[in-house]
PDB file of C-alpha atoms in Angstrom:
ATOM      1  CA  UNK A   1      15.819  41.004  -8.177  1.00 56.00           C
ATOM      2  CA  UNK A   2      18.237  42.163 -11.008  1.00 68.00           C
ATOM      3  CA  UNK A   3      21.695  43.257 -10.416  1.00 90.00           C
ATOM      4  CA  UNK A   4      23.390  46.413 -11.657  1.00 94.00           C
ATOM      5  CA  UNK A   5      23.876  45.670 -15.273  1.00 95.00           C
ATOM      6  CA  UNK A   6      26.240  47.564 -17.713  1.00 97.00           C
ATOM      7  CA  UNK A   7      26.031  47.883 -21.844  1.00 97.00           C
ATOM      8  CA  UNK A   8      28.058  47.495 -23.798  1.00 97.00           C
ATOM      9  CA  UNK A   9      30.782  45.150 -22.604  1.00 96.00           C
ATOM     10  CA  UNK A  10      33.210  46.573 -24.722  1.00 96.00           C
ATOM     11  CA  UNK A  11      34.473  49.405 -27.007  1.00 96.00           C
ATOM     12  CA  UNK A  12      36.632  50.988 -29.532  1.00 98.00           C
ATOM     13  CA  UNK A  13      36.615  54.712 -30.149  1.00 98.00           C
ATOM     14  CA  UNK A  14      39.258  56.770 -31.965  1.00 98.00           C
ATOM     15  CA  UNK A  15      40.990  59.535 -29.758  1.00 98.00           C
ATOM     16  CA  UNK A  16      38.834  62.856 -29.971  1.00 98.00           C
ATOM     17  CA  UNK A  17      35.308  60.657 -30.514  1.00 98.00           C
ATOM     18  CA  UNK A  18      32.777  60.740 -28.106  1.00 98.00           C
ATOM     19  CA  UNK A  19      31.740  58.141 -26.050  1.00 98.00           C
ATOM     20  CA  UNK A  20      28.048  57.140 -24.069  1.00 98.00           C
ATOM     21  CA  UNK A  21      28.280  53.996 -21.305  1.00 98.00           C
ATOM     22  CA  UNK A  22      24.944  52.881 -19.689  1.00 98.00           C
ATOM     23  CA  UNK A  23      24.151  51.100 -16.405  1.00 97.00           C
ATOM     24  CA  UNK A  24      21.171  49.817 -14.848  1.00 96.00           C
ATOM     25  CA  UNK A  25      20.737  50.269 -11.367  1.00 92.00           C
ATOM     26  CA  UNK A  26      19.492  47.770  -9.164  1.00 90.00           C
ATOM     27  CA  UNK A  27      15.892  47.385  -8.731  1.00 88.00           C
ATOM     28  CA  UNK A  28      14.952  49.820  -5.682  1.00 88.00           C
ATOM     29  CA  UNK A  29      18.565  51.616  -6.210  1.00 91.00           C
ATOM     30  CA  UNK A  30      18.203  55.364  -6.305  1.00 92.00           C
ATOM     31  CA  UNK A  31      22.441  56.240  -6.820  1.00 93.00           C
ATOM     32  CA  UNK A  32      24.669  55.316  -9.486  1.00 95.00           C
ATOM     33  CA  UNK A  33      28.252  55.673  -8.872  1.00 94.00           C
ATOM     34  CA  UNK A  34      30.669  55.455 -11.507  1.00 97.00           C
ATOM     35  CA  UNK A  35      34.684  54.450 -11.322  1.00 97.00           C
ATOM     36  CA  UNK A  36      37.448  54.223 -13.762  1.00 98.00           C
ATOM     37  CA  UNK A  37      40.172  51.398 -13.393  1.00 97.00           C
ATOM     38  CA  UNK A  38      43.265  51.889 -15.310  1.00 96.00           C
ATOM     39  CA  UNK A  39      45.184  48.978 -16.573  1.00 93.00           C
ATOM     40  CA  UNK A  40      47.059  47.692 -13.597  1.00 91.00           C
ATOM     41  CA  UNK A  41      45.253  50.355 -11.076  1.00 94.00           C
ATOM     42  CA  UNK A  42      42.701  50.553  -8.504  1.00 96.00           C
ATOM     43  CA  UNK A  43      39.260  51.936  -9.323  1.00 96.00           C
ATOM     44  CA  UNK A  44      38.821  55.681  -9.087  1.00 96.00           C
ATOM     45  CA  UNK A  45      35.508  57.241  -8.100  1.00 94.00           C
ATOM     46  CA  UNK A  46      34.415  59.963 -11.257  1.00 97.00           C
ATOM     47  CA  UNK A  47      31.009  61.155 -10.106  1.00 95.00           C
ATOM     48  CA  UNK A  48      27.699  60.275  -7.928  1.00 94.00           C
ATOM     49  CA  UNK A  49      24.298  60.783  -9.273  1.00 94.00           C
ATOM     50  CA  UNK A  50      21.430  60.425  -6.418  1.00 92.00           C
ATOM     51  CA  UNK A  51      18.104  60.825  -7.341  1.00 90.00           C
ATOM     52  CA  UNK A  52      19.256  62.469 -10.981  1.00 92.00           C
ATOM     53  CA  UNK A  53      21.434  64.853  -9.510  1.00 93.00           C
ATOM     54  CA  UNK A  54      24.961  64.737  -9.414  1.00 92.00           C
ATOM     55  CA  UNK A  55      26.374  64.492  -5.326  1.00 90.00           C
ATOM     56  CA  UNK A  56      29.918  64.292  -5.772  1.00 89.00           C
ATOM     57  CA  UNK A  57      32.739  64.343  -8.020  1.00 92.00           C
ATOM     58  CA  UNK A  58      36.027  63.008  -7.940  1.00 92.00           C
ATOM     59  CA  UNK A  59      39.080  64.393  -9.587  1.00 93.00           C
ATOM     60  CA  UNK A  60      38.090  63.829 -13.556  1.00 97.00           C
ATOM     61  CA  UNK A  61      38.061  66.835 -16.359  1.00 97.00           C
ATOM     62  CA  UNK A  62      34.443  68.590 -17.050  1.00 97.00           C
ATOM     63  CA  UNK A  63      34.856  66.055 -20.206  1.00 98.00           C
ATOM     64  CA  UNK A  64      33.014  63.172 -18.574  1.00 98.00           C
ATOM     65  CA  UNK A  65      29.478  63.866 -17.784  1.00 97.00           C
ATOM     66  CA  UNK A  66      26.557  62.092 -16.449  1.00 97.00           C
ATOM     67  CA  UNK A  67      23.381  61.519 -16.586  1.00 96.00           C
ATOM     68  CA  UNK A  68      20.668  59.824 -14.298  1.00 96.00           C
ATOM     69  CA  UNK A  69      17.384  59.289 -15.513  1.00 95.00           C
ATOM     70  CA  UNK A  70      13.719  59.408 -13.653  1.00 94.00           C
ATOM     71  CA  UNK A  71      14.229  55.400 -13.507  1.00 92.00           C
ATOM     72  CA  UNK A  72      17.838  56.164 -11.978  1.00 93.00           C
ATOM     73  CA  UNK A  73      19.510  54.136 -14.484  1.00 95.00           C
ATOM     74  CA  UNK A  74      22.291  56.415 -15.507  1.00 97.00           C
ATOM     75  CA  UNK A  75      24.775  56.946 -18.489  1.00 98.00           C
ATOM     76  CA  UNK A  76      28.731  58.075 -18.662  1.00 98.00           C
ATOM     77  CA  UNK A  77      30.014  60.300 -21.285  1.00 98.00           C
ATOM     78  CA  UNK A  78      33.499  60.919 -22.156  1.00 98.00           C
ATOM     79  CA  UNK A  79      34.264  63.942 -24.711  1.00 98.00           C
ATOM     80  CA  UNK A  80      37.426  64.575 -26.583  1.00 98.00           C
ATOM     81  CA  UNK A  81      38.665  60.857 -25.913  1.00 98.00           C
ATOM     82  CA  UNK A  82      41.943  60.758 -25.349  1.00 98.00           C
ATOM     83  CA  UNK A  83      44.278  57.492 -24.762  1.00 98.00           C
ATOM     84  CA  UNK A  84      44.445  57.412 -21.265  1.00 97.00           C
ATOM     85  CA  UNK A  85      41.005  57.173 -21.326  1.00 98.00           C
ATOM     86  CA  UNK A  86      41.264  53.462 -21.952  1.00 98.00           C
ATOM     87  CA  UNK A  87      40.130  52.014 -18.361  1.00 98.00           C
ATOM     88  CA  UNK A  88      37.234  49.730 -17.610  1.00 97.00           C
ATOM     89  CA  UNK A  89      34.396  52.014 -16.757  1.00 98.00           C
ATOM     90  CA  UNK A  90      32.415  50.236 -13.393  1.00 96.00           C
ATOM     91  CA  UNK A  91      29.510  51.421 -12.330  1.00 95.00           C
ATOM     92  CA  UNK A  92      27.783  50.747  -8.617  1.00 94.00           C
ATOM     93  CA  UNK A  93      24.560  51.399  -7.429  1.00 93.00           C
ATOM     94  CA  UNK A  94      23.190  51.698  -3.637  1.00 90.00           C
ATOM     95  CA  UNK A  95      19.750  52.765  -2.419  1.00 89.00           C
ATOM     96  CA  UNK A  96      20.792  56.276  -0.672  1.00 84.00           C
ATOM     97  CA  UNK A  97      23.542  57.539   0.043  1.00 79.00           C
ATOM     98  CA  UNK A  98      25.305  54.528   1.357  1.00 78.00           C
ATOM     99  CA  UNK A  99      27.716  53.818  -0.410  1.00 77.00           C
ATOM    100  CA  UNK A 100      28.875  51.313   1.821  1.00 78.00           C
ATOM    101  CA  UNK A 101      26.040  49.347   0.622  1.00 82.00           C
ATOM    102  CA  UNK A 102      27.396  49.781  -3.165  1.00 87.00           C
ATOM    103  CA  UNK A 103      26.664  46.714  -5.855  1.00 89.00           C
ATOM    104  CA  UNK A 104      29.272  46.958  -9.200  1.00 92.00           C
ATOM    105  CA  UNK A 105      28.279  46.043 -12.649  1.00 93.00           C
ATOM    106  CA  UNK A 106      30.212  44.097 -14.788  1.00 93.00           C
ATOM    107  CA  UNK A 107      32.023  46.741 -16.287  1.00 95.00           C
ATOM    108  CA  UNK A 108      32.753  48.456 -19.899  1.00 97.00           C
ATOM    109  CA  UNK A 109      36.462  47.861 -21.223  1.00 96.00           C
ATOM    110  CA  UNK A 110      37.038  51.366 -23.575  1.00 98.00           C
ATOM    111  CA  UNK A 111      39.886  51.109 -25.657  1.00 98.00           C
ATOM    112  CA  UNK A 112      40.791  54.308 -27.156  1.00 98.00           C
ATOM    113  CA  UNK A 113      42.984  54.023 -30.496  1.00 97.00           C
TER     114      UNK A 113
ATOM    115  CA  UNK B   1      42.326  62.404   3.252  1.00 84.00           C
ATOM    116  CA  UNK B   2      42.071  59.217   3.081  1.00 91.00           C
ATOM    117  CA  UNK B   3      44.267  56.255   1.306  1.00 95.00           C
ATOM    118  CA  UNK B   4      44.535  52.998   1.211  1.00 97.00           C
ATOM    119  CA  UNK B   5      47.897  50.913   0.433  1.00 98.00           C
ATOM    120  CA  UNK B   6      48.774  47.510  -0.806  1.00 98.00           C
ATOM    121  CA  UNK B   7      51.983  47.151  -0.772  1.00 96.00           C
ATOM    122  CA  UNK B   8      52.148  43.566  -2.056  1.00 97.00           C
ATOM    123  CA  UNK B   9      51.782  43.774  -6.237  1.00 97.00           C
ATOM    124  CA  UNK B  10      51.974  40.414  -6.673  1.00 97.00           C
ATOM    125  CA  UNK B  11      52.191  37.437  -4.747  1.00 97.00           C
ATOM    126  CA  UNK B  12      52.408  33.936  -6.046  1.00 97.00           C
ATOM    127  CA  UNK B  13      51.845  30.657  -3.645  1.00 97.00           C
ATOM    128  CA  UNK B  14      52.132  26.914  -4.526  1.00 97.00           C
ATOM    129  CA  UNK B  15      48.753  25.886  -4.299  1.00 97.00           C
ATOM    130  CA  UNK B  16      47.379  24.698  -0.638  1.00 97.00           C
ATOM    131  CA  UNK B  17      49.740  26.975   0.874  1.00 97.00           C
ATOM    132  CA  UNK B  18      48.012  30.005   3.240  1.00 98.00           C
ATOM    133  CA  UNK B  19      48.525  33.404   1.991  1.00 98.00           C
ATOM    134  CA  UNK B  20      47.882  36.691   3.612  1.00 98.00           C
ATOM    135  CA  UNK B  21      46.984  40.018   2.020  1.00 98.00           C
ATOM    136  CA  UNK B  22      48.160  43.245   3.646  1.00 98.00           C
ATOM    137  CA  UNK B  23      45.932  46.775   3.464  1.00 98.00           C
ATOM    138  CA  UNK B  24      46.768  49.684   5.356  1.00 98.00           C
ATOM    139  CA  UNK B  25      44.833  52.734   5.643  1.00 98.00           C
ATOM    140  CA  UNK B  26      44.975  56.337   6.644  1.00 97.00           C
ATOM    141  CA  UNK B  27      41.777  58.275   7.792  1.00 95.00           C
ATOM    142  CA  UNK B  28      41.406  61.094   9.822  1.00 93.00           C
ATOM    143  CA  UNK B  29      37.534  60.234  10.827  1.00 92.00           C
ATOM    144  CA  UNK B  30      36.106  57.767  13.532  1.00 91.00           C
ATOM    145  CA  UNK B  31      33.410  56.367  11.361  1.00 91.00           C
ATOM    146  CA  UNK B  32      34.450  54.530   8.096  1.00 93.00           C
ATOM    147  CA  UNK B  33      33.595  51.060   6.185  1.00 93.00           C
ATOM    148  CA  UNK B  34      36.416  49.117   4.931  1.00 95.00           C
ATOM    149  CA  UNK B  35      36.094  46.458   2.663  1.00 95.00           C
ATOM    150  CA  UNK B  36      38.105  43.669   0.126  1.00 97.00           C
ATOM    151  CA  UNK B  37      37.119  42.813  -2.893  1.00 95.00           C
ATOM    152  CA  UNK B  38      37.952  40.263  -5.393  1.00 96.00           C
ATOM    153  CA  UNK B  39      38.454  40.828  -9.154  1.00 95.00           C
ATOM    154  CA  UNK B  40      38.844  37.801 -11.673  1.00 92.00           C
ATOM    155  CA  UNK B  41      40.253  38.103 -15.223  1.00 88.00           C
ATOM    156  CA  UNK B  42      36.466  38.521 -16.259  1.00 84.00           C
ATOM    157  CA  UNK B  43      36.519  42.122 -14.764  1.00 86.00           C
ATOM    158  CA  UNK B  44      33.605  42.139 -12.274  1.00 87.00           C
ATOM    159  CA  UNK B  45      34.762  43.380  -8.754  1.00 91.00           C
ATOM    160  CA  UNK B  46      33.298  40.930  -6.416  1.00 91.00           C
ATOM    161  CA  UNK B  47      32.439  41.928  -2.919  1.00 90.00           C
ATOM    162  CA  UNK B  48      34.081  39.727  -0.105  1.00 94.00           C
ATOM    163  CA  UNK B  49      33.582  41.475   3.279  1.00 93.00           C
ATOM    164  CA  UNK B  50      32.215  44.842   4.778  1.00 92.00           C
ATOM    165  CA  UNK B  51      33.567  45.740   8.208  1.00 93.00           C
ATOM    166  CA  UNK B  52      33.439  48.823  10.257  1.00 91.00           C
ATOM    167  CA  UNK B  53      35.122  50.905  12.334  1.00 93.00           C
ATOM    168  CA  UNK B  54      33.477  49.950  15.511  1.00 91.00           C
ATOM    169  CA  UNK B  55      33.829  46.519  15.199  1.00 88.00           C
ATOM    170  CA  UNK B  56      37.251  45.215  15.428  1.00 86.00           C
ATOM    171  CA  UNK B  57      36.294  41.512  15.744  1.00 85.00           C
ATOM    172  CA  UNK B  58      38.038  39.419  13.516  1.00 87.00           C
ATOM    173  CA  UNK B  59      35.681  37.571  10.717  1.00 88.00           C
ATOM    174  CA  UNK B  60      36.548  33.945   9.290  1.00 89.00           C
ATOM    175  CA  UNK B  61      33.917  32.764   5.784  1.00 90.00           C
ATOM    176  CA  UNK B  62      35.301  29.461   5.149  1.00 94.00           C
ATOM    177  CA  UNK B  63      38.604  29.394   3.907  1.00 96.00           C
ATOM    178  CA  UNK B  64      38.683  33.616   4.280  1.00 96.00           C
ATOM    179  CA  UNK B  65      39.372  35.315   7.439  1.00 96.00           C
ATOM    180  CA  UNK B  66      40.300  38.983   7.892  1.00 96.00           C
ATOM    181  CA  UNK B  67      42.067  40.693  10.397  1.00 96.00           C
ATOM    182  CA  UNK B  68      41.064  44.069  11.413  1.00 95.00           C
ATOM    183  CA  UNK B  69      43.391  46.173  14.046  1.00 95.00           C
ATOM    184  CA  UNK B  70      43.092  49.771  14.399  1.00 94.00           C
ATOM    185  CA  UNK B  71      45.636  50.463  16.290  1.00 93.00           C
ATOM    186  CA  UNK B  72      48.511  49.646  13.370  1.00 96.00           C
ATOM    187  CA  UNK B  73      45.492  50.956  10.569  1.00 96.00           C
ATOM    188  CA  UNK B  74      45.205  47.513   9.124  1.00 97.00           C
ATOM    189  CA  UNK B  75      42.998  44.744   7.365  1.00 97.00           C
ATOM    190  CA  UNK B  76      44.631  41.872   6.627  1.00 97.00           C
ATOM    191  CA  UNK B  77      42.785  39.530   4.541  1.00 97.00           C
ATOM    192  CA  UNK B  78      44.311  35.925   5.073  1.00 97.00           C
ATOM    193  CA  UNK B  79      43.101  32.778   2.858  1.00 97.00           C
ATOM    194  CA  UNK B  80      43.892  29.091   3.947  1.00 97.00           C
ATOM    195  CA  UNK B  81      44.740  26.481   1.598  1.00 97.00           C
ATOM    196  CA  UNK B  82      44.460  28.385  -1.135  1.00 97.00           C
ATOM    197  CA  UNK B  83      43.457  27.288  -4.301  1.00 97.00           C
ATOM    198  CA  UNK B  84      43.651  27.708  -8.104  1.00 96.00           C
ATOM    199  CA  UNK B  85      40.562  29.610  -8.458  1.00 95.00           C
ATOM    200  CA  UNK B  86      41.823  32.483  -5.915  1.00 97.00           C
ATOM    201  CA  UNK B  87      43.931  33.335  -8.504  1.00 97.00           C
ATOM    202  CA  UNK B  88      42.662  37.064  -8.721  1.00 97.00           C
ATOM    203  CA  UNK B  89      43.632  40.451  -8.245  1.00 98.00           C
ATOM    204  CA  UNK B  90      42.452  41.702  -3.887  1.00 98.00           C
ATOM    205  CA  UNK B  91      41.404  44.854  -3.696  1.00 98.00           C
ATOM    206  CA  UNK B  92      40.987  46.759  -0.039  1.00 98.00           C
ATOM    207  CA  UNK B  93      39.391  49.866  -0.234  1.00 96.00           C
ATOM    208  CA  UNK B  94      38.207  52.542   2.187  1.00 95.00           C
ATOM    209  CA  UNK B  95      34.994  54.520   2.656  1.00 92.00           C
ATOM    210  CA  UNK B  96      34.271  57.459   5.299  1.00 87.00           C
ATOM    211  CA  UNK B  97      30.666  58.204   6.192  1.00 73.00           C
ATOM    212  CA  UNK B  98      28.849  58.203   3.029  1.00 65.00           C
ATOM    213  CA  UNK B  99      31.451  59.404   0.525  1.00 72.00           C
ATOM    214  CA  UNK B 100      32.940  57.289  -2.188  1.00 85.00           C
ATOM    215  CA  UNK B 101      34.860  54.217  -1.597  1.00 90.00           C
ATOM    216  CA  UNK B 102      38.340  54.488  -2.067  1.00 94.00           C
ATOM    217  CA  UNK B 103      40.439  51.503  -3.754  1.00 96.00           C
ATOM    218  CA  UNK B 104      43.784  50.666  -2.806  1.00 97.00           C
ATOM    219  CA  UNK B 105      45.924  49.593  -5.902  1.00 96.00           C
ATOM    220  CA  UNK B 106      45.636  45.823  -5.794  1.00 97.00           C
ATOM    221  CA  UNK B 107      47.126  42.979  -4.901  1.00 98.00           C
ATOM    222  CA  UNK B 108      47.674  40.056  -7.681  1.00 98.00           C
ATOM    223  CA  UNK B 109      47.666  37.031  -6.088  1.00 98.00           C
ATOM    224  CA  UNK B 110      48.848  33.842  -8.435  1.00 97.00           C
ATOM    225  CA  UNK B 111      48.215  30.358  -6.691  1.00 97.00           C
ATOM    226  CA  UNK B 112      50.141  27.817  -8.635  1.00 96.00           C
ATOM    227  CA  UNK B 113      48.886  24.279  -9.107  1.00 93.00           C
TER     228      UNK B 113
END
């Protein structure tokens, strides 16, 4: 059994590029969850996709959009990129809607210059 | 809504010494999962302990134990002779039915040889 897996492990991007993040779910994972941690902060929930729909959205600009696919790995995009946009970018993956149940990938540091 | 707070940023112990982690949260609803997580230098949140809100039993994992008290909204996570690798940042988070899981901001806990 694989665990959630992440790619790449780290970035640069210049403020106003765009951005794309990947994650593999878990095998037999239908939801991907996705969090940003800020330097020195807690992880913050962005957005929920179950079953490549999005079910849930936490308080992030219409600049970061998802993506789930038919094989429920999902991708992260951030638009515009601005500096505070620098965060490692988790994402977690849970079969359902229990996210109780949630398993977190390694992570993607962005550092936006 | 709910929240979660640490209010221990960082905590530093002489090696072999016990240490205990405070979380405190605030939720309106009956039913909720609350959980601690650990998160080296390498990034990767790794999960520690899943309780919920029916079961108030205190839990001890080897040199880990957690204490869980509804009454004063708290989960204490308490680790005995602690050691250099514990060195980490604790998270406690929060998570109500099946929404997101909300992270409180992290302890840093520095265990000095």
């Amino acid at each position: 059994e694989t665990g959630v897996t992440q790619s790449p492990t780290h970035l640069i991007k210049t403020r106003g590029q765009q951005v794309t993040l990947r994650c593999s779910s878990q095998s037999g994972h239908n939801t991907v969850s996705w969090y940003q941690q800020a330097l020195g902060q807690g992880p913050q929930f962005i957005f929920q996709y179950y079953r490549e729909e999005e079910n849930g959205r936490g308080n992030f600009p219409p600049r970061f959009s998802g993506l789930q696919f038919p094989n429920y790995s999902s991708e992260l995009n951030v638009n515009a990129l601005e500096l505070d946009d620098s965060a490692l970018y988790l994402c977690a993956s849970s079969f359902g809607l229990r996210t109780y149940e949630q398993y977190f990938g390694p992570g993607t540091r962005l550092t936006v210059t | 809504a709910q929240k979660v707070t640490q209010a221990q940023t960082e905590i530093s112990v002489v090696e072999k010494e016990d240490v205990t982690l405070d979380c405190v949260y605030e939720t309106r609803d009956t039913t909720y999962y609350l959980f601690w997580y650990k998160q080296p230098p390498s990034g990767e949140l790794v999960f520690l302990i899943r309780r919920n809100s029916f079961d108030e039993q205190n839990e001890i994992s080897g040199r880990y134990s957690w204490n869980f008290q509804k009454s004063t909204s708290s989960f204490n996570f308490t680790i005995t002779a602690s050691q250099v690798v514990d060195s980490a940042v604790y998270f406690c988070a929060l998570s109500v039915r099946d929404d997101k899981i909300i992270f409180g901001k992290g302890t840093r806990l520095h265990i000095l040889p």
